[in-house]
Amino acid sequence: MNQEHMEHIEDREELNELMAVRRDKLRDLIDMGIDPFGEKFERTHTAREIVERFAELEDQNTVIAGRIMSLRTHGKATFADLMDSTGRIQLYFRIDLLGEEQYGLLSKVDIGDILGITGRIFRTRRGEISVEVSGMKFLSKSLRPLPDKWHGLKDVDLRYRQRYVDLIVNPGVREVFETRSKIIQSIRNFLVERGYIEVETPMLNVIAGGANARPFITHHNTLDMDLYLRIAPELYLKRLLVGGFEKVFELGKNFRNEGISTKHNPEYTACEIYAAYANAADMMKLTEEIFVHIAQEVKGSTKIVFQGQEIDLTPPWPRLPMLEAIKQYSGVDLTGLSDEEARQAAREKGLDVEPNASYANVVEEFFDTFVEPKLIQPVFITDHPVEVSPLAKRKKDNPKLTDRFEPFIVTWEVANGFSELNDPIDQEYRFRMQMAQREQGDEAAHMMDEDYIRALEYGMPPAGGLGLGIDRMVMLFTDSPSIRDVLLFPHMRPRS
RNA sequence: GAGCCAUUAGCUCAGCUGGUAGAGCACCGGACUUUUAAUCCGGGUGUCCCGCGUUCGAAUCGCGGAUGGCUCACCA
């Protein structure tokens, strides 16, 4: 600890009283020759182990470490709660056991300090499993006060910006992210066990393809060229099917330069899965299996509760063609209508449609207005119009529709899949249609990807593809109403 | 991007029709050797989000701005 360091401790012009007091204690510890920021510390138990295995551990010595979450001083005895990643355990300090000097150090301990503790496991008169402290070591002095021990941190702005504090004081938050980890791990295990190979494809793209979305633009200095952050890995993964991989998946982030909402974050996690020689029907079954697998692993049941509603994930989920869903929920049959007829039908139902809206636009509008808000229990919406599905195979019996599906749960689209279009000639035509839309101002329409067409020209096996929205799945399984609750550091505007 | 709402102590929140800034927790001093939202006695620690305006006087009223939440739009 050099002179400069010591001077910085004094440098507290900006500090409020609470922080100044903590720095005084820090200084006192240093003056006593105690390092407030200790080193590697070997533990013998966790808080949870001590509680769960108390019968066999009673009266034994233990070495534990964690953060002090509360202090109750009673003169010559003090109680404290120590929290580690497994839970809390009570500490009991006595002056006659520690001696005056060691016991006196407690006056330098603040809520939030990280301590290493040696002691004997016992149960207090009131029945609380505790550790009677015989030795303590400062592992990290905390220089900022923690939020209210009872009310915690509620200000959502602060919770997201200072997630580290949120995690310390709101125990449920850690559980959400533990569940998130479990979900991702169980998807990975599920796919690997079935012979899928996990791959990584570029996130810096020359062409942002595989989805309809506006991309972020970045710049490569030495190449002096702009690049896009990927909006989907789809086109790369299907190049791998051309190359001979038959079952691949990628789990990672996509970046979309779109609005932010309770269901949208600019960067989000998706899992895309491709299986050669399969089709949309196979991928729907895979979707059901994955959801059931996760539900069993994290909930132990295929019935879950989301915001008070019971959701039954037991397969099979109904398959409902989009036009039938619209007929069912709006009473209007849009099958086979011309653009003008479709616009007329929309106006009759009081929908606001652009004068040049296409049939596909009208179908989407009907779906979003009348159908989507009703889709609470799991259902596959299938057979989307070809115009909004530029990478999906057309249906054999109706080339205006595609062999595509989107599962909906609690009104959210949680995935998207289809029989992959492997005809390079039709694919080139579809890209041209997309470019026409682009020219009409649709920034989210596909860009032409000549190399992808070239890949298809070598021959891609027929395949089924599936993209899972991981964040929404985590929301569903953790009963979280906002995507920000399942992202450790959701995107926030910087504070001035 | 639009509408509505919020922003007061470290945290959670009161603060009426404009009149010297409040509580609980936390913190500081004191008492207390099995407490657990420990208790008891004493202490209020503040850029009332920022700026401008109205007024004798603004946390409070008006205008502008910042950040956040919700709804809508774009999207997954």
mmCIF file of N, CA and C (backbone and C1' of nucleotides) in Angstrom, chain A residues 72-79 103, chain B residues 32-35 38:
data_model
loop_
_atom_site.group_PDB
_atom_site.id
_atom_site.type_symbol
_atom_site.label_atom_id
_atom_site.label_comp_id
_atom_site.label_asym_id
_atom_site.label_seq_id
_atom_site.Cartn_x
_atom_site.Cartn_y
_atom_site.Cartn_z
ATOM 1 N N ARG A 72 -26.412 -7.165 14.379
ATOM 2 C CA ARG A 72 -27.204 -6.888 15.584
ATOM 3 C C ARG A 72 -26.248 -6.951 16.770
ATOM 4 N N THR A 73 -25.820 -5.780 17.247
ATOM 5 C CA THR A 73 -24.851 -5.770 18.336
ATOM 6 C C THR A 73 -25.571 -5.691 19.674
ATOM 7 N N HIS A 74 -25.074 -6.488 20.632
ATOM 8 C CA HIS A 74 -25.653 -6.526 21.978
ATOM 9 C C HIS A 74 -24.548 -6.303 22.983
ATOM 10 N N GLY A 75 -23.782 -5.268 22.833
ATOM 11 C CA GLY A 75 -22.688 -5.022 23.757
ATOM 12 C C GLY A 75 -21.569 -6.028 23.571
ATOM 13 N N LYS A 76 -21.493 -6.982 24.467
ATOM 14 C CA LYS A 76 -20.377 -7.926 24.439
ATOM 15 C C LYS A 76 -20.663 -9.151 23.565
ATOM 16 N N ALA A 77 -21.782 -9.139 22.869
ATOM 17 C CA ALA A 77 -22.084 -10.196 21.886
ATOM 18 C C ALA A 77 -22.689 -9.522 20.659
ATOM 19 N N THR A 78 -22.482 -10.119 19.509
ATOM 20 C CA THR A 78 -23.020 -9.553 18.268
ATOM 21 C C THR A 78 -23.498 -10.677 17.355
ATOM 22 N N PHE A 79 -24.642 -10.442 16.729
ATOM 23 C CA PHE A 79 -25.138 -11.370 15.705
ATOM 24 C C PHE A 79 -25.019 -10.697 14.348
ATOM 25 N N TYR A 103 -12.659 -8.782 18.995
ATOM 26 C CA TYR A 103 -14.060 -8.377 19.077
ATOM 27 C C TYR A 103 -14.207 -6.902 18.702
ATOM 28 P P C B 32 -23.140 -1.712 29.128
ATOM 29 O "O5'" C B 32 -24.112 -2.851 28.581
ATOM 30 C "C5'" C B 32 -25.136 -3.390 29.423
ATOM 31 C "C4'" C B 32 -26.104 -4.193 28.594
ATOM 32 C "C3'" C B 32 -25.478 -5.333 27.789
ATOM 33 O "O3'" C B 32 -25.263 -6.493 28.573
ATOM 34 C "C1'" C B 32 -26.962 -4.089 26.414
ATOM 35 P P U B 33 -23.910 -7.398 28.324
ATOM 36 O "O5'" U B 33 -24.521 -8.717 27.690
ATOM 37 C "C5'" U B 33 -25.029 -8.746 26.354
ATOM 38 C "C4'" U B 33 -24.878 -10.141 25.805
ATOM 39 C "C3'" U B 33 -25.542 -11.212 26.660
ATOM 40 O "O3'" U B 33 -26.088 -12.173 25.773
ATOM 41 C "C1'" U B 33 -23.263 -11.728 26.370
ATOM 42 P P U B 34 -27.502 -12.843 25.981
ATOM 43 O "O5'" U B 34 -27.681 -13.710 24.664
ATOM 44 C "C5'" U B 34 -27.946 -13.080 23.422
ATOM 45 C "C4'" U B 34 -28.748 -14.016 22.554
ATOM 46 C "C3'" U B 34 -29.947 -14.650 23.251
ATOM 47 O "O3'" U B 34 -30.995 -14.772 22.311
ATOM 48 C "C1'" U B 34 -28.492 -16.334 22.436
ATOM 49 P P U B 35 -32.517 -14.394 22.663
ATOM 50 O "O5'" U B 35 -32.869 -13.205 21.681
ATOM 51 C "C5'" U B 35 -32.504 -11.876 21.977
ATOM 52 C "C4'" U B 35 -31.950 -11.212 20.749
ATOM 53 C "C3'" U B 35 -32.823 -11.314 19.506
ATOM 54 O "O3'" U B 35 -33.856 -10.348 19.503
ATOM 55 C "C1'" U B 35 -30.578 -11.790 18.949
ATOM 56 P P A B 38 -32.963 -6.914 12.329
ATOM 57 O "O5'" A B 38 -33.354 -7.147 13.869
ATOM 58 C "C5'" A B 38 -33.324 -6.069 14.760
ATOM 59 C "C4'" A B 38 -33.933 -6.517 16.071
ATOM 60 C "C3'" A B 38 -34.344 -5.392 17.005
ATOM 61 O "O3'" A B 38 -35.587 -4.834 16.641
ATOM 62 C "C1'" A B 38 -33.132 -7.018 18.205
#
